[in-house]
Short mmCIF file of C-alpha atoms in Angstrom, two decimals:
data_model
loop_
_atom_site.label_atom_id
_atom_site.label_comp_id
_atom_site.label_asym_id
_atom_site.label_seq_id
_atom_site.Cartn_x
_atom_site.Cartn_y
_atom_site.Cartn_z
CA VAL A 1 14.53 -110.06 72.65
CA ASP A 2 11.45 -111.28 70.66
CA ASN A 3 10.14 -109.89 67.48
CA GLY A 4 6.36 -110.31 68.07
CA SER A 5 4.87 -112.70 66.11
CA ALA A 6 1.51 -112.42 68.35
CA GLY A 7 -1.92 -113.87 67.90
CA GLN A 8 -2.39 -115.23 64.28
CA SER A 9 0.84 -114.81 62.65
CA GLY A 10 2.29 -118.03 63.29
CA PRO A 11 5.08 -119.93 65.34
CA SER A 12 7.88 -118.90 63.85
CA HIS A 13 9.36 -117.68 66.90
CA GLY A 14 11.65 -119.59 69.71
CA GLY A 15 10.67 -117.26 72.65
CA PRO A 16 7.96 -115.33 73.95
CA SER A 17 5.62 -113.12 72.16
CA HIS A 18 3.34 -110.42 73.80
CA GLY A 19 0.82 -108.40 72.04
CA ALA A 20 -1.93 -106.06 72.74
CA LEU A 21 -5.19 -105.82 71.35
CA LEU A 22 -6.75 -102.28 71.36
CA TYR A 23 -10.31 -102.66 70.41
CA SER A 24 -13.05 -99.99 70.25
CA ALA A 25 -16.33 -102.23 69.45
CA VAL A 26 -17.52 -105.72 69.73
CA ALA A 27 -16.80 -106.06 65.98
CA ASN A 28 -13.23 -105.43 66.55
CA PHE A 29 -12.89 -107.83 69.32
CA SER A 30 -15.06 -110.96 67.75
CA ALA A 31 -12.44 -110.38 64.77
CA ALA A 32 -9.38 -110.56 66.93
CA ALA A 33 -10.74 -113.69 68.72
CA GLU A 34 -11.79 -115.29 65.73
CA GLN A 35 -8.36 -114.91 64.27
CA PHE A 36 -6.56 -116.15 67.77
CA ILE A 37 -8.42 -119.01 67.94
CA ALA A 38 -8.12 -120.18 64.35
CA GLY A 39 -4.44 -119.06 64.51
CA ALA A 40 -3.83 -121.46 67.56
CA GLU A 41 -5.90 -124.08 65.30
CA ASP A 42 -3.46 -124.07 62.89
CA VAL A 43 -0.40 -124.81 64.72
CA GLY A 44 -2.01 -127.25 67.19
CA ALA A 45 -1.70 -124.94 69.91
CA PRO A 46 -3.32 -125.23 73.19
CA LEU A 47 -5.13 -122.29 74.21
CA PHE A 48 -5.58 -120.21 77.39
CA ILE A 49 -8.31 -117.58 77.30
CA ALA A 50 -9.22 -115.29 80.68
CA ALA A 51 -11.48 -112.87 79.89
CA THR A 52 -14.54 -110.71 81.32
CA GLU A 53 -18.11 -112.66 80.90
CA GLU A 54 -18.94 -110.41 78.28
CA ASN A 55 -15.75 -111.02 76.38
CA LEU A 56 -16.23 -114.60 76.70
CA ALA A 57 -19.24 -114.70 74.63
CA ALA A 58 -17.52 -113.05 71.84
CA PHE A 59 -15.32 -116.13 71.52
CA ALA A 60 -18.03 -118.67 71.97
CA PRO A 61 -19.08 -119.02 68.33
CA PHE A 62 -15.39 -119.63 67.29
CA ALA A 63 -14.98 -122.17 70.44
CA ASN A 64 -17.54 -124.59 68.99
CA GLY A 65 -16.29 -127.92 68.77
CA ARG A 66 -12.93 -127.12 70.31
CA THR A 67 -13.59 -126.41 73.42
CA ARG A 68 -11.65 -129.65 74.82
CA HIS A 69 -8.37 -127.96 73.70
CA ILE A 70 -9.15 -124.71 75.50
CA ARG A 71 -9.35 -123.55 78.80
CA PHE A 72 -11.42 -120.73 80.09
CA THR A 73 -11.25 -118.50 83.00
CA ASP A 74 -14.06 -116.07 83.56
CA LEU A 75 -12.87 -112.24 85.20
CA THR A 76 -16.10 -111.51 86.08
CA GLY A 77 -17.60 -114.31 87.85
CA GLN A 78 -14.23 -115.27 89.80
CA SER A 79 -11.38 -113.01 91.03
CA ALA A 80 -9.72 -111.00 88.27
CA ASP A 81 -6.18 -110.75 90.63
CA PRO A 82 -3.85 -110.11 88.25
CA GLY A 83 -1.31 -112.30 90.11
CA ARG A 84 -3.70 -115.08 89.96
CA ILE A 85 -4.11 -114.95 86.43
CA PHE A 86 -0.55 -114.53 85.65
CA GLY A 87 -0.16 -117.75 87.97
CA LEU A 88 -2.84 -119.39 85.72
CA ILE A 89 -0.95 -118.48 82.84
CA ARG A 90 2.30 -119.63 83.90
CA THR A 91 0.88 -122.94 85.03
CA PHE A 92 -0.65 -123.58 81.63
CA VAL A 93 2.68 -122.87 80.03
CA GLU A 94 4.00 -125.37 82.45
CA GLU A 95 1.51 -128.43 81.78
CA HIS A 96 2.39 -128.00 78.01
CA PRO A 97 6.22 -128.21 78.01
CA GLY A 98 8.10 -127.66 74.78
CA ARG A 99 5.07 -126.93 73.04
CA PRO A 100 4.00 -123.50 71.75
CA VAL A 101 0.79 -122.27 73.93
CA ARG A 102 -1.63 -119.40 73.28
CA CYS A 103 -2.82 -117.41 75.68
CA TRP A 104 -5.51 -114.45 75.69
CA GLN A 105 -5.82 -112.09 78.69
CA ASP A 106 -8.19 -109.27 78.65
CA VAL A 107 -6.32 -106.48 80.74
CA GLY A 108 -8.29 -103.53 80.22
CA TRP A 109 -11.93 -103.56 80.51
CA ARG A 110 -13.97 -100.36 80.99
CA ASP A 111 -15.05 -100.87 84.59
CA ARG A 112 -12.10 -102.26 85.90
CA SER A 113 -10.70 -100.39 88.87
CA ALA A 114 -7.90 -98.14 88.95
CA ASP A 115 -6.10 -100.25 91.43
CA GLY A 116 -6.90 -103.57 89.37
CA LEU A 117 -5.33 -101.93 86.13
CA THR A 118 -2.22 -100.39 87.80
CA GLU A 119 -1.80 -103.96 89.06
CA ALA A 120 -2.47 -105.61 85.71
CA ILE A 121 -0.12 -103.50 84.06
CA ARG A 122 2.84 -104.24 86.83
CA TYR A 123 2.51 -108.14 85.83
CA GLU A 124 2.35 -106.99 82.30
CA ALA A 125 5.83 -105.61 82.99
CA LEU A 126 7.29 -108.97 84.07
CA PHE A 127 6.21 -110.75 81.28
CA GLY A 128 9.71 -110.80 79.54
CA HIS A 129 10.96 -111.98 82.61
CA ALA A 130 8.50 -114.61 83.80
CA PHE A 131 8.28 -116.36 80.03
CA ALA A 132 12.19 -116.05 78.90
CA GLY A 133 12.72 -118.53 76.37
CA LEU A 134 9.52 -120.02 76.52
CA PRO A 135 7.32 -120.61 73.08
CA VAL A 136 4.41 -118.89 74.53
CA THR A 137 2.00 -116.45 73.05
CA VAL A 138 0.15 -114.10 74.80
CA LEU A 139 -2.12 -111.36 73.73
CA CYS A 140 -3.74 -108.91 76.02
CA SER A 141 -7.19 -106.93 75.14
CA TYR A 142 -7.43 -103.43 76.13
CA ASP A 143 -10.52 -101.09 75.26
CA THR A 144 -9.65 -97.83 73.70
CA GLY A 145 -12.36 -96.23 75.84
CA LEU A 146 -9.72 -96.49 78.77
CA GLY A 147 -8.21 -93.23 77.28
CA ASP A 148 -5.02 -92.37 76.01
CA GLY A 149 -2.89 -92.38 78.65
CA MET A 150 -3.52 -96.35 79.45
CA LEU A 151 -3.16 -97.17 75.52
CA ALA A 152 0.37 -95.42 75.52
CA GLU A 153 1.24 -97.44 78.44
CA ALA A 154 -0.31 -100.78 76.71
CA GLU A 155 1.83 -99.87 73.44
CA ARG A 156 4.90 -99.52 75.68
CA LEU A 157 4.45 -102.97 77.22
CA HIS A 158 4.15 -105.19 74.19
CA SER A 159 5.96 -105.96 71.26
CA SER A 160 3.39 -105.76 68.69
CA VAL A 161 0.25 -104.09 68.65
CA LEU A 162 -3.19 -105.18 67.03
CA ARG A 163 -5.50 -102.25 66.48
CA GLY A 164 -8.33 -101.94 63.44
CA GLY A 165 -7.26 -105.08 62.19
CA ARG A 166 -3.71 -104.06 61.53
CA TRP A 167 -0.67 -105.46 63.56
CA ARG A 168 2.14 -103.10 63.96
CA ARG A 169 5.62 -104.28 65.57
CA ARG A 170 7.05 -102.11 68.35
CA ALA A 171 10.97 -101.98 68.62
CA HIS A 172 11.44 -102.14 72.22
CA THR A 173 13.70 -99.63 73.89
CA ALA A 174 16.79 -100.98 75.88
CA ARG A 175 15.16 -99.88 79.13
CA GLU A 176 11.94 -101.94 77.98
CA ALA A 177 14.18 -104.53 77.13
CA ALA A 178 16.16 -104.94 80.35
CA GLY A 179 12.60 -105.44 81.89
CA ALA A 180 12.23 -102.31 83.64
CA ARG A 181 9.76 -102.63 87.06
CA PHE A 182 6.34 -100.87 87.20
CA ASP A 183 6.21 -100.07 90.70
CA PRO A 184 3.94 -96.80 91.58
CA PRO A 185 3.32 -96.59 95.05
CA LEU A 186 -0.14 -97.64 96.48
CA SER A 187 -2.32 -94.78 97.96
CA SER A 188 -2.15 -94.15 101.66
CA PRO A 189 -4.92 -95.85 103.92
CA PRO A 190 -7.47 -93.56 105.08
CA GLY A 191 -7.22 -92.09 108.31
CA GLU A 192 -9.62 -93.79 109.96
CA ALA A 193 -8.44 -97.40 109.32
CA ALA A 194 -7.62 -99.34 112.17
CA THR A 195 -4.20 -100.56 112.94
CA LEU A 196 -2.76 -103.41 114.79
CA THR A 197 1.31 -103.82 115.27
CA PHE A 198 1.87 -107.68 116.03
CA ARG A 199 4.48 -109.94 116.28
CA ASP A 200 4.12 -113.49 118.03
CA ASP A 201 0.55 -113.16 118.71
CA GLN A 202 -0.36 -114.68 115.35
CA ALA A 203 -4.09 -115.57 116.69
CA GLY A 204 -4.51 -112.04 118.20
CA VAL A 205 -3.99 -110.14 114.62
CA ARG A 206 -6.06 -112.57 113.05
CA GLY A 207 -9.00 -112.11 115.31
CA PHE A 208 -8.57 -108.67 115.21
CA ALA A 209 -8.82 -108.66 111.43
CA ALA A 210 -11.81 -110.81 111.57
CA ALA A 211 -13.67 -108.84 114.14
CA ARG A 212 -13.37 -105.61 111.58
CA ALA A 213 -14.27 -107.44 108.52
CA ARG A 214 -17.43 -108.91 110.42
CA ASP A 215 -18.56 -105.28 111.61
CA ALA A 216 -17.76 -104.01 107.92
CA GLY A 217 -20.20 -106.56 106.41
CA LEU A 218 -17.93 -108.52 104.92
CA PRO A 219 -20.04 -112.18 104.23
CA PRO A 220 -18.99 -115.18 106.72
CA GLY A 221 -17.34 -117.15 104.22
CA ARG A 222 -15.08 -114.38 103.13
CA VAL A 223 -14.30 -113.50 106.70
CA VAL A 224 -13.19 -117.29 106.86
CA ASP A 225 -10.76 -116.39 103.54
CA LEU A 226 -9.81 -112.95 105.02
CA THR A 227 -8.31 -114.73 108.21
CA ILE A 228 -6.56 -116.93 106.35
CA ALA A 229 -4.87 -114.35 104.17
CA VAL A 230 -3.79 -112.44 107.02
CA GLY A 231 -2.58 -115.54 108.81
CA GLU A 232 -0.35 -116.29 105.96
CA LEU A 233 0.99 -112.43 105.61
CA ALA A 234 1.43 -112.36 109.41
CA GLY A 235 3.02 -115.61 109.46
CA ASN A 236 5.30 -114.62 106.64
CA THR A 237 6.33 -111.91 109.08
CA LEU A 238 7.06 -113.84 111.88
CA ALA A 239 9.11 -116.03 109.61
CA HIS A 240 11.15 -114.07 107.35
CA THR A 241 11.77 -111.03 109.70
CA SER A 242 13.19 -109.94 112.80
CA GLY A 243 11.03 -107.46 113.53
CA GLU A 244 7.12 -106.33 114.01
CA GLY A 245 4.62 -106.35 111.31
CA ARG A 246 1.83 -103.81 111.14
CA LEU A 247 -1.65 -104.36 110.02
CA THR A 248 -3.69 -101.83 108.73
CA ILE A 249 -7.84 -102.62 107.88
CA TRP A 250 -10.40 -100.50 106.24
CA ALA A 251 -13.44 -100.52 104.58
CA THR A 252 -14.74 -98.46 101.50
CA ALA A 253 -18.12 -98.18 99.78
CA ASP A 254 -17.82 -101.85 97.94
CA GLU A 255 -14.56 -103.29 99.59
CA LEU A 256 -12.54 -104.33 102.71
CA VAL A 257 -9.13 -103.82 102.16
CA PHE A 258 -6.10 -104.30 104.99
CA GLN A 259 -2.65 -104.77 104.13
CA VAL A 260 0.64 -106.08 106.55
CA SER A 261 3.82 -104.28 106.31
CA ASP A 262 7.02 -105.47 107.32
CA THR A 263 10.62 -105.25 107.38
CA GLY A 264 10.88 -107.98 104.70
CA TYR A 265 11.94 -107.97 101.08
CA ILE A 266 10.92 -110.16 98.46
CA ARG A 267 13.51 -110.55 96.06
CA ASP A 268 11.41 -112.43 93.53
CA PRO A 269 8.92 -110.25 91.88
CA LEU A 270 6.54 -113.39 90.68
CA ALA A 271 6.62 -114.98 94.10
CA GLY A 272 3.13 -116.28 94.82
CA THR A 273 2.28 -117.01 91.55
CA LEU A 274 2.83 -120.39 90.61
CA ARG A 275 0.82 -122.88 91.96
CA PRO A 276 2.64 -125.19 94.48
CA GLU A 277 2.12 -128.81 94.01
CA PRO A 278 -0.68 -130.11 96.18
CA ALA A 279 1.77 -132.76 97.90
CA ALA A 280 4.93 -131.26 97.83
CA ALA A 281 6.09 -130.43 101.32
CA GLY A 282 7.44 -127.17 100.50
CA ASN A 283 7.08 -123.99 102.26
CA ARG A 284 6.02 -121.76 99.39
CA ARG A 285 2.20 -121.70 99.68
CA GLY A 286 1.58 -118.39 101.78
CA LEU A 287 1.68 -115.81 99.26
CA TRP A 288 0.22 -118.15 96.77
CA LEU A 289 -2.98 -118.90 98.68
CA VAL A 290 -3.39 -114.80 99.29
CA HIS A 291 -3.68 -114.51 95.58
CA GLN A 292 -6.39 -116.88 95.55
CA ILE A 293 -8.32 -115.39 98.38
CA GLY A 294 -7.92 -111.83 97.44
CA ASP A 295 -10.05 -109.86 94.53
CA LEU A 296 -7.20 -108.25 93.94
CA VAL A 297 -3.46 -108.28 95.83
CA GLN A 298 -1.04 -105.25 95.69
CA THR A 299 2.60 -106.16 96.47
CA ARG A 300 5.48 -103.57 96.99
CA THR A 301 8.57 -104.57 98.27
CA GLY A 302 12.02 -103.29 98.36
CA PRO A 303 15.28 -103.18 100.74
CA SER A 304 13.13 -101.12 103.17
CA GLY A 305 10.64 -103.18 103.72
CA THR A 306 7.14 -104.70 101.97
CA THR A 307 3.50 -103.78 102.00
CA THR A 308 1.04 -106.82 100.81
CA ARG A 309 -2.58 -104.95 100.16
CA VAL A 310 -5.37 -107.45 100.04
CA HIS A 311 -9.08 -105.97 98.52
CA LEU A 312 -12.02 -108.09 99.00
CA ARG A 313 -15.46 -107.12 97.65
CA LEU A 314 -17.79 -106.53 100.63
CA ASN A 315 -20.75 -108.25 98.19
CA MET B 1 -22.62 -146.19 118.89
CA ASP B 2 -25.05 -148.95 118.38
CA SER B 3 -25.27 -148.56 114.67
CA ARG B 4 -21.71 -149.58 114.58
CA PRO B 5 -20.61 -152.75 112.89
CA PRO B 6 -18.85 -155.21 115.47
CA ALA B 7 -15.25 -154.26 115.71
CA PRO B 8 -12.57 -156.69 114.64
CA ALA B 9 -9.89 -157.77 116.78
CA THR B 10 -7.81 -155.40 115.59
CA GLN B 11 -6.64 -152.37 118.42
CA ALA B 12 -8.31 -149.09 117.52
CA PRO B 13 -5.67 -146.38 116.10
CA PRO B 14 -4.41 -143.97 118.12
CA ILE B 15 -6.03 -140.69 118.22
CA VAL B 16 -4.05 -137.43 118.29
CA ARG B 17 -5.84 -134.28 118.91
CA LEU B 18 -4.68 -130.99 117.35
CA ALA B 19 -4.55 -127.65 118.87
CA PRO B 20 -7.74 -125.25 118.47
CA GLU B 21 -5.38 -122.98 116.06
CA ILE B 22 -2.40 -123.90 114.08
CA ASP B 23 -0.14 -121.52 112.94
CA ILE B 24 3.75 -121.05 112.79
CA THR B 25 4.02 -120.68 116.61
CA ASN B 26 2.95 -124.46 116.76
CA SER B 27 3.12 -126.14 113.50
CA GLY B 28 6.38 -127.52 114.57
CA ARG B 29 4.47 -129.33 117.51
CA VAL B 30 1.73 -130.60 115.68
CA TYR B 31 4.45 -132.39 113.10
CA ALA B 32 6.45 -133.71 116.24
CA ASP B 33 3.10 -135.15 118.03
CA LEU B 34 2.12 -136.70 114.51
CA GLU B 35 5.21 -137.93 113.76
CA ALA B 36 5.64 -139.70 117.17
CA ALA B 37 2.44 -141.55 116.86
CA CYS B 38 3.59 -142.89 113.32
CA VAL B 39 5.34 -145.56 114.62
CA PRO B 40 5.68 -148.60 112.25
CA GLY B 41 3.27 -151.26 113.06
CA VAL B 42 0.62 -149.24 114.42
CA GLY B 43 -1.49 -149.21 111.07
CA ALA B 44 -3.04 -146.03 111.49
CA VAL B 45 -3.10 -142.70 112.74
CA ILE B 46 -6.36 -140.55 113.25
CA ALA B 47 -5.34 -136.61 113.68
CA ASP B 48 -8.61 -135.11 115.47
CA MET B 49 -8.98 -131.81 114.35
CA THR B 50 -12.76 -131.41 115.68
CA GLN B 51 -11.48 -128.63 117.93
CA THR B 52 -8.98 -126.90 115.19
CA THR B 53 -10.78 -123.87 114.05
CA PHE B 54 -7.46 -122.41 111.84
CA CYS B 55 -4.76 -123.91 110.33
CA ASP B 56 -2.23 -121.91 108.06
CA SER B 57 0.02 -123.03 105.35
CA SER B 58 2.94 -124.37 108.00
CA GLY B 59 0.53 -126.43 109.54
CA ILE B 60 -0.67 -127.93 106.14
CA ARG B 61 2.94 -128.14 105.34
CA ALA B 62 3.17 -130.43 108.53
CA LEU B 63 0.49 -132.67 107.92
CA ILE B 64 1.60 -132.94 104.20
CA GLN B 65 5.35 -134.25 105.57
CA VAL B 66 3.37 -136.30 108.53
CA HIS B 67 1.23 -137.78 105.92
CA ASN B 68 4.66 -138.74 103.54
CA LEU B 69 6.55 -139.97 106.37
CA ALA B 70 3.41 -142.18 107.74
CA GLY B 71 3.35 -143.69 103.89
CA SER B 72 6.98 -144.47 104.00
CA ARG B 73 5.89 -146.27 107.60
CA ARG B 74 3.28 -148.01 106.19
CA VAL B 75 0.73 -146.26 108.69
CA GLU B 76 -2.29 -144.49 107.30
CA LEU B 77 -2.92 -141.06 108.43
CA SER B 78 -6.72 -140.01 108.64
CA LEU B 79 -7.59 -136.24 109.61
CA VAL B 80 -10.78 -135.26 111.22
CA VAL B 81 -11.84 -132.02 109.82
CA THR B 82 -15.04 -130.05 110.93
CA SER B 83 -14.33 -126.60 110.63
CA ASP B 84 -15.16 -124.38 107.23
CA SER B 85 -11.95 -122.82 107.47
CA VAL B 86 -9.77 -125.64 107.66
CA LEU B 87 -11.78 -127.35 105.05
CA ARG B 88 -11.37 -123.65 102.92
CA ILE B 89 -7.65 -124.07 102.91
CA LEU B 90 -7.50 -127.74 102.52
CA ALA B 91 -9.45 -127.37 99.12
CA LEU B 92 -7.58 -124.39 97.87
CA CYS B 93 -4.22 -126.11 98.51
CA GLY B 94 -5.69 -129.09 96.52
CA LEU B 95 -5.10 -131.58 99.14
CA ASN B 96 -8.88 -132.98 99.09
CA GLY B 97 -7.82 -136.31 97.01
CA ILE B 98 -4.34 -136.49 98.55
CA LEU B 99 -5.36 -136.48 102.25
CA HIS B 100 -7.44 -138.94 104.11
CA LEU B 101 -10.15 -136.88 105.34
CA TYR B 102 -12.91 -137.52 107.30
CA SER B 103 -15.88 -135.32 109.17
CA SER B 104 -15.85 -137.50 112.63
CA THR B 105 -13.46 -139.65 114.43
CA ASP B 106 -16.13 -142.61 114.44
CA ASP B 107 -16.02 -142.15 110.51
CA ALA B 108 -12.33 -142.47 110.34
CA VAL B 109 -12.04 -145.70 112.46
CA ALA B 110 -15.04 -147.71 111.00
CA SER B 111 -13.72 -146.79 107.58
CA TRP B 112 -10.63 -148.16 108.42
CA ARG B 113 -12.06 -151.21 110.41
CA ARG B 114 -14.06 -151.72 107.03
CA ARG B 115 -11.13 -152.45 105.23
CA GLY B 116 -9.98 -154.78 107.69
CA GLY B 117 -7.22 -152.38 109.45
CA ALA B 118 -4.99 -152.82 106.45
CA THR B 119 -1.92 -150.71 106.22
CA PRO B 120 -1.45 -149.29 103.08
CA PRO B 121 1.08 -150.40 100.52
CA GLN B 122 4.78 -149.17 101.14
CA ALA B 123 4.97 -145.72 99.29
#
């Protein structure tokens, strides 16, 4: 198991390192950002940074002249879906085989939705499994304003913690080291949600979802996207199960939400995160596409069935 | 169209019109139809997707498989795509620079003729 040399403390590890930054002020964040970039520079490590628009601005003074070696992802202007971001990090690691890479991701920012936080933490718990044996260092930032419960969760999931300018290493419990899954159940859909049971009528389920999305005011371009995502999930039901699927769709004040439930079991917890080679003729694009489209995608799967829930912002 | 340059003696490539919606229930048929058209010596095949308003990843997979097979037979597969949805999934999959895309069958034919009706190099 890794012993936690996160952030600036050097490349003296053979495996992954997963640290948390707990910050309470812009100054905390900026100091950590500066150390992070300088530390990567020292060892010539390629850098991946996924951050909110506000936090990206904090990197700017230290990234001058180095941006060729840094790949930035804006979590405000684009989807912050944790599965999508996890896949971007995996892809970045795979693009630099054998090289130590450094990745920064904002995980706990203040106005992130509760569902978004829960899902992000779910992927945090998969970190050790996904990057076992790889020389990757990931630092995950959490705003201390999220409260003690979230901070305890953040501490539990990382091998080292940076707070107030000081690093602290944590000993993993046996349960953590074994890669315990974090799979809290999804909330129940509201009573007024529309539902459709389907199997062979794939065009029917796509049309049903698109009509409700239009009624709810989803912009036309996103209705196109929703139809693609519904089609992939409904197609998976037909391809990978012998039973019926169930589409449930509803609107909240600011989101259009749908989910597809069926009797399938997705055994790979990282399914849909890794970008397929464009020219490859394999059949593994469906879930990955859903993660590219959704503003948030939540999958819960087990021997008794799978539900994939997709959130799309209404504006 | 009148503005089109005079066609050389080369035969026009066969055009295969694809279904209005392509998903897992008919993507096997899409593959079979295109594969049958991509016989060695035909030079080029045009997949007419102007009536196609939806294509899922199983359809994308069929198109990639035919594209690869066509290359090995020295046949150029061109896709004529007008739907926002089909263009969107092609872009998401990163296929814009890999598959040969046109916005009309005339453009696809004209492009092939401009290049002398040449068959692509062996893949």
